[in-house]
CSV table of C-alpha atoms and ligand atoms in Angstrom, one decimal:
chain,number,residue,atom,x,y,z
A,1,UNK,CA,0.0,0.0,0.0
A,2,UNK,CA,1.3,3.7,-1.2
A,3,UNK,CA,-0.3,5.9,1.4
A,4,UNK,CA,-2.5,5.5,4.3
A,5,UNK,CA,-4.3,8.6,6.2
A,6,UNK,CA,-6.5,8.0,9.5
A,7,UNK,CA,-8.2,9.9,11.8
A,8,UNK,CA,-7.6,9.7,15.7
A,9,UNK,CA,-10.7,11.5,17.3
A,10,UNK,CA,-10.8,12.8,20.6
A,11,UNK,CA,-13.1,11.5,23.4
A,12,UNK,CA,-15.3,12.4,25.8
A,13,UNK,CA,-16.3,11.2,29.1
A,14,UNK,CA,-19.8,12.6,29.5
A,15,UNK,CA,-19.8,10.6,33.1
A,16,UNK,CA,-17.4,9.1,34.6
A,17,UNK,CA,-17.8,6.4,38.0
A,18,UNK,CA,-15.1,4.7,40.4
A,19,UNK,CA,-16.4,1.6,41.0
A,20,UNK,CA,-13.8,-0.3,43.2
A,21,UNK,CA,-9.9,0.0,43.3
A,22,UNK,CA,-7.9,-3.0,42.3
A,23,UNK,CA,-4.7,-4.5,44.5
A,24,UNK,CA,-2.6,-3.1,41.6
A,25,UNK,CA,-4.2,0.4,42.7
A,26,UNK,CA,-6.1,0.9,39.3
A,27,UNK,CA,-9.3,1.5,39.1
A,28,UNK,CA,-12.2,0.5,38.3
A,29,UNK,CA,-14.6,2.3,35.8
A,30,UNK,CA,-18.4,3.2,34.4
A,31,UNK,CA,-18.0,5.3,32.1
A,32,UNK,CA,-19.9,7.0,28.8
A,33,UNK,CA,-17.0,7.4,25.9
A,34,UNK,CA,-18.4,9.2,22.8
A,35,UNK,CA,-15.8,10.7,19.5
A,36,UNK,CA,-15.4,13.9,18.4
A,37,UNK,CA,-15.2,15.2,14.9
A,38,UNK,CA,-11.8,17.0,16.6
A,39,UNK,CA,-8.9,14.6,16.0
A,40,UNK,CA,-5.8,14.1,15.2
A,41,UNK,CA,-4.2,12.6,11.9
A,42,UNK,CA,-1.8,9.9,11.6
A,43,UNK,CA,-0.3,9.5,7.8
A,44,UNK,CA,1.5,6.4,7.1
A,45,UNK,CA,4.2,5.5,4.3
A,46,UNK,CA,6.5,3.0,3.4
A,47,UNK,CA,9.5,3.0,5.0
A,48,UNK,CA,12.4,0.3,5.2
A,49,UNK,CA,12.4,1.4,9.3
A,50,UNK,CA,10.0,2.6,11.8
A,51,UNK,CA,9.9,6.2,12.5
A,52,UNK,CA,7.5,8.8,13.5
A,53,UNK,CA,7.5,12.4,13.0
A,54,UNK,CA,5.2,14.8,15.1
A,55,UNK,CA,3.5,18.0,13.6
A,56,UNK,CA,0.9,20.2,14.1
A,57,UNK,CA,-0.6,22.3,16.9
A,58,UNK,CA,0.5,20.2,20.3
A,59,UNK,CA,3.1,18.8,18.8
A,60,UNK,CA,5.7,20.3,20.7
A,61,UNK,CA,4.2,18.9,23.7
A,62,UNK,CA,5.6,15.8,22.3
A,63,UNK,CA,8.7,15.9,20.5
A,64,UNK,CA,10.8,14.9,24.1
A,65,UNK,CA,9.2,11.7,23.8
A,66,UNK,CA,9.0,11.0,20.3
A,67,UNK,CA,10.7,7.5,21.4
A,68,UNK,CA,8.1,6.8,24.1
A,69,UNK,CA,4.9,8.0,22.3
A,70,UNK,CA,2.7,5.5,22.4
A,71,UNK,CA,2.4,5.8,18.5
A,72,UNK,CA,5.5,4.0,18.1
A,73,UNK,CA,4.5,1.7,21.2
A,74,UNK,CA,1.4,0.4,19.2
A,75,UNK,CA,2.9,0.1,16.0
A,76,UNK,CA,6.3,-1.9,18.0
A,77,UNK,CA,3.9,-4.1,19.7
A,78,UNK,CA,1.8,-5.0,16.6
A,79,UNK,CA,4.9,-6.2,15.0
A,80,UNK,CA,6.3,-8.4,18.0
A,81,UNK,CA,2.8,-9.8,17.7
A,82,UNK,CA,2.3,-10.5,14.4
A,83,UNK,CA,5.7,-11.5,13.6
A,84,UNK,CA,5.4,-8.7,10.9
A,85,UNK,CA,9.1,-6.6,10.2
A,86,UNK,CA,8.2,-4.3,7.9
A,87,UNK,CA,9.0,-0.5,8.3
A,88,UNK,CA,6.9,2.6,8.2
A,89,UNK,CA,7.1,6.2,8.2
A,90,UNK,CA,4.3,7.6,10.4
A,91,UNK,CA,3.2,11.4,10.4
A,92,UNK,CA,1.3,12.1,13.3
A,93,UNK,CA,-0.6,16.0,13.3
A,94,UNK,CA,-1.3,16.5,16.7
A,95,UNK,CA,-4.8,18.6,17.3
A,96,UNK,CA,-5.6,17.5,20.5
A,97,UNK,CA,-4.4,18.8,23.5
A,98,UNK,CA,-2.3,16.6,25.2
A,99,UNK,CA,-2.6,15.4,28.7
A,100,UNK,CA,-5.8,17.2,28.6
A,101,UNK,CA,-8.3,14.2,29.8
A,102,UNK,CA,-9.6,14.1,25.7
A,103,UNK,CA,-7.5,10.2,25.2
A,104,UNK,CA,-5.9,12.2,22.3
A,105,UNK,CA,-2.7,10.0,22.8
A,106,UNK,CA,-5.1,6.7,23.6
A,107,UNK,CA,-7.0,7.6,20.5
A,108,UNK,CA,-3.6,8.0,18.0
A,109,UNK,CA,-2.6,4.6,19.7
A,110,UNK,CA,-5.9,2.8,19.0
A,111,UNK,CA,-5.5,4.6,15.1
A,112,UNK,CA,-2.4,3.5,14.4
A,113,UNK,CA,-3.4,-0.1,15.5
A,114,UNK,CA,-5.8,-0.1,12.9
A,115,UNK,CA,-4.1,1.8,10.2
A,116,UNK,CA,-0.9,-1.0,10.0
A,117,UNK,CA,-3.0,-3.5,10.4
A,118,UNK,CA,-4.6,-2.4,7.0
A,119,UNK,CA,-1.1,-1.0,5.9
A,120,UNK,CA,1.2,-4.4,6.6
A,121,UNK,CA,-1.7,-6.2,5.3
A,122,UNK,CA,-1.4,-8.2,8.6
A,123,UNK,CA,-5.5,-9.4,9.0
A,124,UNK,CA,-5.2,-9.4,12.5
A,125,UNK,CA,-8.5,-10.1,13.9
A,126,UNK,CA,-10.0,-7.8,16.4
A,127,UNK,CA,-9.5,-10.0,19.6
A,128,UNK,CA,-5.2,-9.7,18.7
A,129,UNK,CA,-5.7,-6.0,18.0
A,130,UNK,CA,-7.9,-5.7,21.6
A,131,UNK,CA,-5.4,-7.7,23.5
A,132,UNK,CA,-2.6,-5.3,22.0
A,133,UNK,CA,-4.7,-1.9,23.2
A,134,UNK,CA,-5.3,-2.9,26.3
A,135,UNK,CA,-1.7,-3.6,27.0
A,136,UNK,CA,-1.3,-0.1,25.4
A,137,UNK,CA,-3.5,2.0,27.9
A,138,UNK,CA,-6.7,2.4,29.9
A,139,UNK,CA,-8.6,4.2,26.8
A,140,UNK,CA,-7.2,2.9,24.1
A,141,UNK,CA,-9.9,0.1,23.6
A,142,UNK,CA,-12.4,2.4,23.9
A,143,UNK,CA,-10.6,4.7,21.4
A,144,UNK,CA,-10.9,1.0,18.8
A,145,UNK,CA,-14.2,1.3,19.0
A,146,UNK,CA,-14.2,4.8,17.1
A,147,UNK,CA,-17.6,5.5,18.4
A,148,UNK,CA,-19.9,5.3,21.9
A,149,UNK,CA,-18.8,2.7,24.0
A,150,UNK,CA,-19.7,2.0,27.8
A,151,UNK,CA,-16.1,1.6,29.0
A,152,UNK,CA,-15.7,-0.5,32.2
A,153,UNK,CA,-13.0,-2.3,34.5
A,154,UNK,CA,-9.9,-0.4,34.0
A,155,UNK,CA,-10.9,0.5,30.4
A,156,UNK,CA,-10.8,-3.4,29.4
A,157,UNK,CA,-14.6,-3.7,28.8
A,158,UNK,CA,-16.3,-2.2,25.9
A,159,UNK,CA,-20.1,-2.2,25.2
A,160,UNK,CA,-21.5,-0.4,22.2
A,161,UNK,CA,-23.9,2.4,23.0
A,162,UNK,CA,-26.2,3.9,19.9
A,163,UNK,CA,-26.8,7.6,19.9
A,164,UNK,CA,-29.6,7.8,17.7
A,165,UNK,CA,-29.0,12.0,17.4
A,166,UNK,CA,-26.5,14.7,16.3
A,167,UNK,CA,-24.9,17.1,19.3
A,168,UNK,CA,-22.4,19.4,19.3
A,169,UNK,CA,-19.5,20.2,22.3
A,170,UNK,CA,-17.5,23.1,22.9
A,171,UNK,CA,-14.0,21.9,24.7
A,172,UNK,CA,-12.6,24.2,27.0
A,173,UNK,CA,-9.2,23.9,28.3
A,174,UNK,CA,-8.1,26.5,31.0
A,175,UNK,CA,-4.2,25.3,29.8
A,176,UNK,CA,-3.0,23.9,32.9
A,177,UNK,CA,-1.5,20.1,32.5
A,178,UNK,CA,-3.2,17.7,35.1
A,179,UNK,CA,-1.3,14.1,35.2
A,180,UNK,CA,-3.9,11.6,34.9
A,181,UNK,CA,-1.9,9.7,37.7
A,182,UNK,CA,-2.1,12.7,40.3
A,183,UNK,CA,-6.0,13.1,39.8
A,184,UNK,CA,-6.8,9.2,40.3
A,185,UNK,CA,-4.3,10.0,43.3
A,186,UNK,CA,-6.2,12.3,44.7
A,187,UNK,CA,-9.9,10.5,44.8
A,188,UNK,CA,-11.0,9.6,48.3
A,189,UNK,CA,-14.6,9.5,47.9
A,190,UNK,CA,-16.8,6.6,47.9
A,191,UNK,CA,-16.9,4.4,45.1
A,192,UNK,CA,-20.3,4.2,42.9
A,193,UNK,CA,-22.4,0.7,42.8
A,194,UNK,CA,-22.3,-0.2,39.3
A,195,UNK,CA,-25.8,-0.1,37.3
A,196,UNK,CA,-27.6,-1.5,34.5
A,197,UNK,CA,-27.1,1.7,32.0
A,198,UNK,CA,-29.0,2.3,29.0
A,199,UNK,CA,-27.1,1.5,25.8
A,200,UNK,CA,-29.5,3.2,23.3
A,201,UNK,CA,-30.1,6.7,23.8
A,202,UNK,CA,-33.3,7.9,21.2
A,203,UNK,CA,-33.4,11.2,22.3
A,204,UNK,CA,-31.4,14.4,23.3
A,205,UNK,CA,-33.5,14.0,26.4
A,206,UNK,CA,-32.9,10.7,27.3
A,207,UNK,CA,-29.4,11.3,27.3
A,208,UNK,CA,-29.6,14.3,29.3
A,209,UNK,CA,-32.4,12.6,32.0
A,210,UNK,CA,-29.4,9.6,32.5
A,211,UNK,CA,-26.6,12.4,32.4
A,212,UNK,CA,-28.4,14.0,35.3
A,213,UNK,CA,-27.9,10.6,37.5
A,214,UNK,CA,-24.2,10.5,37.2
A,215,UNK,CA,-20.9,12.5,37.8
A,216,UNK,CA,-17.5,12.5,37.0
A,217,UNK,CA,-16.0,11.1,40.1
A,218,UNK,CA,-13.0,13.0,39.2
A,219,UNK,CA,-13.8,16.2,39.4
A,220,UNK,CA,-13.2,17.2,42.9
A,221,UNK,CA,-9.6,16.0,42.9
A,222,UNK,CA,-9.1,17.9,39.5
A,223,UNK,CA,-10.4,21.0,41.2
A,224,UNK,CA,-8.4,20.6,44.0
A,225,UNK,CA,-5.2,20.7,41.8
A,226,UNK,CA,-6.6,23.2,39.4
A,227,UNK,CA,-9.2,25.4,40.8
A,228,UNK,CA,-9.5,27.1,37.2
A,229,UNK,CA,-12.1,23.8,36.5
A,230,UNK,CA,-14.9,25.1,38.8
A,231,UNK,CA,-14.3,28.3,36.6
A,232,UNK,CA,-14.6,27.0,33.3
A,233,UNK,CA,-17.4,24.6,34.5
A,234,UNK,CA,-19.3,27.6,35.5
A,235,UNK,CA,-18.6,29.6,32.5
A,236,UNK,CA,-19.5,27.1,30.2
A,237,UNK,CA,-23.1,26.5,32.1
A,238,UNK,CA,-23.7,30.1,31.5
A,239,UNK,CA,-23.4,30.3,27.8
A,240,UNK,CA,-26.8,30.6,25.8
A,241,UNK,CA,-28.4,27.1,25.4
A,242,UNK,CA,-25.6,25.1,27.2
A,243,UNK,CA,-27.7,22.4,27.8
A,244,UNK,CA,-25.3,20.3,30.1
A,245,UNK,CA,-21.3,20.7,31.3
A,246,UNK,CA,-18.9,18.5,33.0
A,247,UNK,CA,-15.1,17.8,33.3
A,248,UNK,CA,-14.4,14.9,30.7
A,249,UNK,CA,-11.3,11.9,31.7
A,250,UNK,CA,-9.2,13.3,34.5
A,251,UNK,CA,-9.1,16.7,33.1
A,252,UNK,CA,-8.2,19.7,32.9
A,253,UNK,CA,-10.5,20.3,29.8
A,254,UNK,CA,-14.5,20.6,30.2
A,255,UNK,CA,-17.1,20.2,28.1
A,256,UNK,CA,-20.6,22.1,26.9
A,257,UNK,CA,-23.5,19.7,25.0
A,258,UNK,CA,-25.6,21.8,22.8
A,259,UNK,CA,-28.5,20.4,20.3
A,260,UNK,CA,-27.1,22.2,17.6
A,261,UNK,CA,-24.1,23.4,15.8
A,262,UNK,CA,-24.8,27.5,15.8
A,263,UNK,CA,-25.8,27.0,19.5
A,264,UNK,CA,-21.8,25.5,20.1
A,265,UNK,CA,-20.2,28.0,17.8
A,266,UNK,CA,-21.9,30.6,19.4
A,267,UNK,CA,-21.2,29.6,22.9
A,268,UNK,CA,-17.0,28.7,21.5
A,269,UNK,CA,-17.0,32.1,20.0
A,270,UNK,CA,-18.0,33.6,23.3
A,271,UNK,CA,-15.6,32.1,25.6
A,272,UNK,CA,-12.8,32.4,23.0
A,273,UNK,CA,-13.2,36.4,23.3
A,274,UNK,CA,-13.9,36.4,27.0
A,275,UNK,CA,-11.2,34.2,28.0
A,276,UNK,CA,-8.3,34.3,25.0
A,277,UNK,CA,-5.9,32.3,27.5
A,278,UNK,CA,-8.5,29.9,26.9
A,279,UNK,CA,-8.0,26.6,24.2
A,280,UNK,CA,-11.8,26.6,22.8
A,281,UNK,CA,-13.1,24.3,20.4
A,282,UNK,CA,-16.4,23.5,19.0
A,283,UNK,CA,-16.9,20.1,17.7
A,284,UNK,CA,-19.5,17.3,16.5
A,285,UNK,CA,-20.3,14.0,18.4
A,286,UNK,CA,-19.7,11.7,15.7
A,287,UNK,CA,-20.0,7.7,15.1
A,288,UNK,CA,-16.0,7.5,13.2
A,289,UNK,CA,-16.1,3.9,13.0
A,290,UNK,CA,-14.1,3.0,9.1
B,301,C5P,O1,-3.7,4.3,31.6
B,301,C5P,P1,-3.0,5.6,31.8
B,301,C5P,O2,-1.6,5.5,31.4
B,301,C5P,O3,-3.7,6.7,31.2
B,301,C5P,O4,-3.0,5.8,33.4
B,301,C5P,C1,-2.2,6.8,34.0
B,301,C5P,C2,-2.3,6.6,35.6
B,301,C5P,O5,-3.6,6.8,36.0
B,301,C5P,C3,-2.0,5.1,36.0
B,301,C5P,O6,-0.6,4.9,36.2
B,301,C5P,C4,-2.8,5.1,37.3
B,301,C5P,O7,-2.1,5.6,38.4
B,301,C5P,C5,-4.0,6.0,37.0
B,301,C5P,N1,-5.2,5.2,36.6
B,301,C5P,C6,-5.9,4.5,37.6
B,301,C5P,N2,-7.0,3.8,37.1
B,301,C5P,C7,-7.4,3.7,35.8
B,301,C5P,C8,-6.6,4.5,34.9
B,301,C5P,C9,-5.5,5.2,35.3
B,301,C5P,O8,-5.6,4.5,38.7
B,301,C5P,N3,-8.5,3.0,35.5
């Protein structure tokens, strides 16, 4: 194959429970994972070795670790797997903020799984490539399924959800980095029972009406370490038509549900001039399964 060019959406938690705490100290998860039309890109070509090469917005985020980014981990791991020892030369645009609770690194992971499978013409089937993500990372077999997944144990369990209706986000991100590690750290309140959730929403409302039952169990440690959240919670809430907000993953960045596109471009536009320190986005939840 010449060329190869995938998308690597963001997600979202819209809620997010701590069930129980393993003896390894990971823990254990409910939690509602939808995509974003916001992503990054990951372009592969041939290439006698493997290499990656990080552009874009965040990239610079990332080019300390160009070794360790979990890019190169996925595609290493697929090869020691497969038995595969072919080489490629992986472009990675980086749109996503990074260690921003939006799985962007999860999500190029779970991408690049896919995309060398196709590439290396390797037909692994999906239990090899599942066994590989979770090895990879909490979110990156939710980030396989490219569209809304229940996510639960450490990340391990995926169950399809259908979202039978369009919605739009704006992403706020108040630009402080928030190690996932520090925020699970700092959780000392009681874990949630687990429940039997809905996995077909019809309507907007249904959504919303099961959205009002749940939290992020995160978001007080968060806020502890970065008391700008509470801020850009409450700023979100008050744009016109914000019909919901929360923080998503372990932070830092929140996010606004709106029923319609103007509604989030509107509310983005407003938050972009009141706060310009601000990283704003609006986006569509979208199904991005291939
Ligand atoms: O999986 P990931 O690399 O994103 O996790 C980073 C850290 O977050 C882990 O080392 C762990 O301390 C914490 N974590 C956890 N329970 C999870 C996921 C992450 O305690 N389910």
């Amino acid at each position: 194959m010449m060329q190869f060019s995938i998308a690597a959406p963001a997600k979202l938690n819209l809620c997010l429970h701590i069930t129980g705490r393993r003896a390894d100290g990971y823990h254990l998860l409910e939690s509602l994972v939808v995509c974003t039309e916001l992503a990054d890109t990951i372009d592969i070509a041939p290439a006698s070795t493997l290499t990656l090469s990080i552009q874009g917005e965040f990239a610079e985020f990332l080019q300390d670790f160009t070794d360790h980014n979990l890019v190169i981990k996925a595609a290493s791991l697929l090869r020691l797997q497969s038995g595969c020892n072919a080489g490629a030369a992986i472009t990675l645009t980086k749109r996503i903020p990074v260690g921003a609770g939006l799985g962007g690194g999860s999500s190029d992971a779970a991408s690049c799984l896919l995309a060398l499978n196709q590439f290396w013409n390797l037909r692994c089937d999906p239990g090899m490539l599942h066994r590989i993500a979770v090895q990879l990372g909490s979110d990156v077999p939710a980030c396989m399924a490219r569209s809304a997944v229940w996510m639960r144990g450490i990340g391990e369990l995926v169950t399809p959800v259908v979202l039978a209706f369009p919605m739009w986000v704006v992403l706020v991100n108040p630009g402080s980095p928030l190690p996932t590690k520090d925020v699970y750290h700092g959780f000392k309140s009681a874990f949630t029972t687990p429940r039997n959730m809905p996995t077909s929403f019809s309507t907007i409302q249904d959504l919303l009406a099961l959205l009002g039952t749940t939290k992020n169990a995160l978001e007080p440690s968060a806020i502890q370490q970065v008391p700008a959240i509470q801020h850009v919670l409450a700023s979100i809430q008050e744009t016109p038509r914000c019909l919901f907000a929360r923080m998503t993953g372990s932070g830092a960045t929140c996010f606004g549900l709106y029923a319609n596109q103007s509604d989030a471009a509107t509310a983005r536009r407003m938050l972009q001039q009141r706060y310009p320190e601000w990283w704003c986005v609006d986006t569509g939840i979208k199904d991005m399964t291939l």
